Short mmCIF file of C-alpha atoms in Angstrom, two decimals:
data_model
loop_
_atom_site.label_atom_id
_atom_site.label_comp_id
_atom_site.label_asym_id
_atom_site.label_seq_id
_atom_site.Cartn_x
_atom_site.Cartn_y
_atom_site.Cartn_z
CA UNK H 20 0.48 13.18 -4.19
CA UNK H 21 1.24 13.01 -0.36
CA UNK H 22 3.50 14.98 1.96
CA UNK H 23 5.62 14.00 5.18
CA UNK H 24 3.25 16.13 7.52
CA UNK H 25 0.43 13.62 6.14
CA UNK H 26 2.03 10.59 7.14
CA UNK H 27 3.35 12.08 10.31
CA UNK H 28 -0.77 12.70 11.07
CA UNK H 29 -1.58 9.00 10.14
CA UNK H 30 1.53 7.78 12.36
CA UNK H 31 0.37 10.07 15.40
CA UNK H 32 -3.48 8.32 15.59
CA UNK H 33 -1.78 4.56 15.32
CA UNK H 34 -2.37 1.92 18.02
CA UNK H 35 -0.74 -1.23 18.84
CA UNK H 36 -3.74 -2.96 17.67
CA UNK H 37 -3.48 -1.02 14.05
CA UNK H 38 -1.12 -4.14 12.16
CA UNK H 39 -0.05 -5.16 8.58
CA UNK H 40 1.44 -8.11 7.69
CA UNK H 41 5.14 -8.93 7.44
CA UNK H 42 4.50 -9.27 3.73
CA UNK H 43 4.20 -5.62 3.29
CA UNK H 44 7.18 -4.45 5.88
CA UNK H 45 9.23 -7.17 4.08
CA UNK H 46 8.56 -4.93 0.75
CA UNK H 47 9.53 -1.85 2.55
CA UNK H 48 12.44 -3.17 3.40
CA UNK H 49 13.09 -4.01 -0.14
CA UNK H 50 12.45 -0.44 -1.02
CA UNK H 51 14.55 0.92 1.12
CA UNK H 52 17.72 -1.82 0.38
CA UNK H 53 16.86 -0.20 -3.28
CA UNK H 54 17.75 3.12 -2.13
CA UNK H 55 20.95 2.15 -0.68
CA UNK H 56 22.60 1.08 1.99
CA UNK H 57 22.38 3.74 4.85
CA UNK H 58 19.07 3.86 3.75
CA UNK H 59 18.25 0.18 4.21
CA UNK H 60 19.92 0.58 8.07
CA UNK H 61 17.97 3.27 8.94
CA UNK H 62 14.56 1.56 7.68
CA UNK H 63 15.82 -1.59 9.58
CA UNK H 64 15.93 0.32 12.92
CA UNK H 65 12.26 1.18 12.87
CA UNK H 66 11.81 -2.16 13.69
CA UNK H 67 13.53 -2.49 16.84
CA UNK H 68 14.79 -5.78 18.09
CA UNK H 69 11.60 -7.94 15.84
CA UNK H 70 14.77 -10.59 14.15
CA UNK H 71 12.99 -12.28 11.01
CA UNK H 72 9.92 -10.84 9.98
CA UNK H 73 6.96 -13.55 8.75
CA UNK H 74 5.47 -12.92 5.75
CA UNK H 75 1.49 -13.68 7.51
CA UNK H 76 2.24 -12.39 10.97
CA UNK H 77 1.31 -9.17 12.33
CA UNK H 78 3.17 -6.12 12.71
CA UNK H 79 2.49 -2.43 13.91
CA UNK H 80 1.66 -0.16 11.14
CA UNK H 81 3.44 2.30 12.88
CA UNK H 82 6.64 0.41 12.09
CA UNK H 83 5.73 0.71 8.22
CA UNK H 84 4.73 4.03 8.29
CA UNK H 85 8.34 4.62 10.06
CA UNK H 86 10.07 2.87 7.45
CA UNK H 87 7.93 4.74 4.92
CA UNK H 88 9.07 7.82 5.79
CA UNK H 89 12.84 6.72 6.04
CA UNK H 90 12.07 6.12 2.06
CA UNK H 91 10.25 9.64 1.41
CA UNK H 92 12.88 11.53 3.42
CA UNK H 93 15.69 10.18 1.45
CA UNK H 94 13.64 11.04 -1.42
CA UNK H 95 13.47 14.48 -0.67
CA UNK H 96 17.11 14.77 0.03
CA UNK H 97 18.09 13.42 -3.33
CA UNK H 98 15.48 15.73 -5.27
CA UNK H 99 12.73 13.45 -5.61
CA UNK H 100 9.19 13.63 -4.43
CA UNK H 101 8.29 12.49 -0.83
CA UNK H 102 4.68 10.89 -2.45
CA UNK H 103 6.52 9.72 -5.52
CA UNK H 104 8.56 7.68 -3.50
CA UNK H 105 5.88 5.99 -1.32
CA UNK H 106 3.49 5.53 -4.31
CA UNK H 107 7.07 3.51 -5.87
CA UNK H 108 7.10 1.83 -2.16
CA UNK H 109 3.82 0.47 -2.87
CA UNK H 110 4.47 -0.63 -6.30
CA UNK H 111 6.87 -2.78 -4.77
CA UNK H 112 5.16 -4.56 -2.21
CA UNK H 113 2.29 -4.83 -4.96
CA UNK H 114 4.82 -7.06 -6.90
CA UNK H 115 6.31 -9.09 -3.41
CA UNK H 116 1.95 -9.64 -2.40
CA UNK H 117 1.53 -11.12 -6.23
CA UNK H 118 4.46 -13.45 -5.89
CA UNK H 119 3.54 -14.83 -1.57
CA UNK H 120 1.45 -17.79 -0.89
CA UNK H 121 -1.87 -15.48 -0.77
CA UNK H 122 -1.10 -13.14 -3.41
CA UNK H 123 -0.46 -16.51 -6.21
CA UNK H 124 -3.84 -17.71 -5.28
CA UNK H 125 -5.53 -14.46 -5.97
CA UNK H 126 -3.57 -14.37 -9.14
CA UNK H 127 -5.55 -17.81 -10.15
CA UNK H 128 -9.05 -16.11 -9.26
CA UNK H 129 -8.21 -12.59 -10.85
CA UNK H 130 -6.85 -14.30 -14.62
CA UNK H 131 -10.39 -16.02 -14.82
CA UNK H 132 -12.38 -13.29 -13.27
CA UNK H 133 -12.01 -10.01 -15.18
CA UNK H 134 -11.17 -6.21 -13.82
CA UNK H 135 -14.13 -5.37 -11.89
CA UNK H 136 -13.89 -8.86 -9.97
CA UNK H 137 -10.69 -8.70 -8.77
CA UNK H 138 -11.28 -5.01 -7.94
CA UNK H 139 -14.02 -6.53 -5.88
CA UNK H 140 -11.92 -8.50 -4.28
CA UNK H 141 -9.23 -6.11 -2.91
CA UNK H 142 -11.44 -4.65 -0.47
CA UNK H 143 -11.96 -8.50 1.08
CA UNK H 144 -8.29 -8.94 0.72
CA UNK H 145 -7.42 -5.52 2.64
CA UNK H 146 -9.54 -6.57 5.45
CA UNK H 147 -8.00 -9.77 5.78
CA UNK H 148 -4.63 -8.02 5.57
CA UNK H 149 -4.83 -5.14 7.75
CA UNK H 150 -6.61 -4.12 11.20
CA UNK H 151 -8.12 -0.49 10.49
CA UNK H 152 -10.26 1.75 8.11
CA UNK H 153 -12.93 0.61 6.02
CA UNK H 154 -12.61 -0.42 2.12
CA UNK H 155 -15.59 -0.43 -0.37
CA UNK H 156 -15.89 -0.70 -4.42
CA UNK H 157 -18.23 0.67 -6.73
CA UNK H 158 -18.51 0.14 -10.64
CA UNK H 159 -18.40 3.16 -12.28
CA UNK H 160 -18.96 1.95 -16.18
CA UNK H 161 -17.65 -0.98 -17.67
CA UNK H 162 -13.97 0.17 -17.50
CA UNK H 163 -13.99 2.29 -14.92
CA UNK H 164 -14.32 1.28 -10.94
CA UNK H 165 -13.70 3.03 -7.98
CA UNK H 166 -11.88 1.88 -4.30
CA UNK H 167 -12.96 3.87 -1.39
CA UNK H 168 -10.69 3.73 2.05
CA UNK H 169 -11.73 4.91 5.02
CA UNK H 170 -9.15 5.69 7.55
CA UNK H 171 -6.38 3.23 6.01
CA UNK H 172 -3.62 4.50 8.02
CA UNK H 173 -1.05 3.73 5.27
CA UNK H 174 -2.70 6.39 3.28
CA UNK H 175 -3.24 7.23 -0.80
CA UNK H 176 0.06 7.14 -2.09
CA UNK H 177 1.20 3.61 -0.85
CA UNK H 178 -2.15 1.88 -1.41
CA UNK H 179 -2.42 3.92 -5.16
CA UNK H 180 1.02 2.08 -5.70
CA UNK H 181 0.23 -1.45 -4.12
CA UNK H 182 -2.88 -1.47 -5.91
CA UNK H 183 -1.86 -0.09 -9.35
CA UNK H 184 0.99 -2.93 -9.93
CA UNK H 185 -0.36 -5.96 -8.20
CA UNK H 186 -3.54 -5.54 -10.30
CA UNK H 187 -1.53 -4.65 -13.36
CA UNK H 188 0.69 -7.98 -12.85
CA UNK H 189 -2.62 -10.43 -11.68
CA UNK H 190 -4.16 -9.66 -15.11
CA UNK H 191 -0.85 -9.52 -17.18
CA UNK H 192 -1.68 -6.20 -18.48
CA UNK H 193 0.81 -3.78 -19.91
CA UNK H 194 1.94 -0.79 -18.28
CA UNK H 195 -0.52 1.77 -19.94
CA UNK H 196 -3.56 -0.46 -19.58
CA UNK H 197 -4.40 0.43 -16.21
CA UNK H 198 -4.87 4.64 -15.24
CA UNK H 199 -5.50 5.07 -11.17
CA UNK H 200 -6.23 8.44 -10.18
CA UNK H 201 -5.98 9.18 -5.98
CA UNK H 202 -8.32 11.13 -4.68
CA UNK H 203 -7.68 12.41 -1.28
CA UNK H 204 -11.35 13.10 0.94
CA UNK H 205 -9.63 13.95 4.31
CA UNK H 206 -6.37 16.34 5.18
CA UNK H 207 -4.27 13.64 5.78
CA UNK H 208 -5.14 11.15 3.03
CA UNK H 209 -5.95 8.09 5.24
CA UNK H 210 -9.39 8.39 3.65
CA UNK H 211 -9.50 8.62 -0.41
CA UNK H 212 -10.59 7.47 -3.27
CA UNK H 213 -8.61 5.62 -5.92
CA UNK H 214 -9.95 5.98 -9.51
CA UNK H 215 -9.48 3.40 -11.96
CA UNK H 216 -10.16 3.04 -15.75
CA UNK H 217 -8.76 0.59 -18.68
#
């Protein structure tokens, strides 16, 4: 799905200007706590000297991306798959945005609104969130849509996770409802596709 050497690309072009909100880093965080304990430290060090992050502030992405890779190396050391782990990252912080102040009141819109609404809505709601790349969605047959990203420093594994479960969880669907499908366009996936049918 995505390999260290990709997000070590995407980290490399970041700028202090290039944020996310504490929301997501707090989900990282999570993720790593999940893994264990060393592995919670060493994701907490990527953040320097920050103290309590808030959940609508601004952050570097470079900090997540850090703390991203913390999670795929330890990953990798256990077995596991360095994508794998970040597209679990994301599925995460899908479920933490779905349960903070903005995430509840897209839940409200997205029960009333139907898939290819609230699909429509995530590239509004990535704009808001973050300070880089470009996001766009196109129906592509009445179950089927598809999310384009531009130069989303995060890249295809996270965003297939985030995407995948907060979606899954706004409309109360099961786990087999919803197939995504990332498609990479660039060499270091911060511009892709992510395919969607139900």
């Amino acid at each position: 799905m995505e390999q260290r050497a990709q997000l070590l690309s995407r980290l490399s072009r970041c700028r202090p200007d290039h944020q996310v909100p504490g929301v997501f880093l707090e989900a990282v965080l999570a993720s790593a706590d999940a893994r264990g304990a060393e592995v919670g430290e060493l994701a907490r060090r990527q953040l320097g000297d920050v103290g309590r992050l808030v959940e609508n502030y601004r952050y570097p992405v470079a900090w997540m991306l850090r703390m991203l890779d913390v999670i795929g190396q330890a990953a990798e050391a256990s077995g596991e798959s360095y994508g794998e782990a970040l597209f679990r990252a994301g599925q995460d912080a899908g479920l933490a945005y779905v349960r903070s102040t903005v995430g509840r009141v897209r839940i409200l819109g997205a029960m009333t609104a139907g898939m290819h609404r609230t699909l429509e809505g995530i590239p509004g709601a990535a704009s808001v969130a973050v300070t880089f790349g470009e996001h766009s969605y196109r129906r592509l047959s009445p179950n089927s849509g598809e999310l384009v990203f531009t130069q989303d420093l995060i890249g295809l594994a996270w965003n297939a996770g985030i995407v995948l479960s907060s979606t899954t969880a706004a409309l109360a669907m099961g786990p087999d409802e919803l197939k995504i499908e990332g498609i990479p366009t660039d060499e270091d996936a911060s511009s892709f596709l992510l395919r969607l049918n139900w």
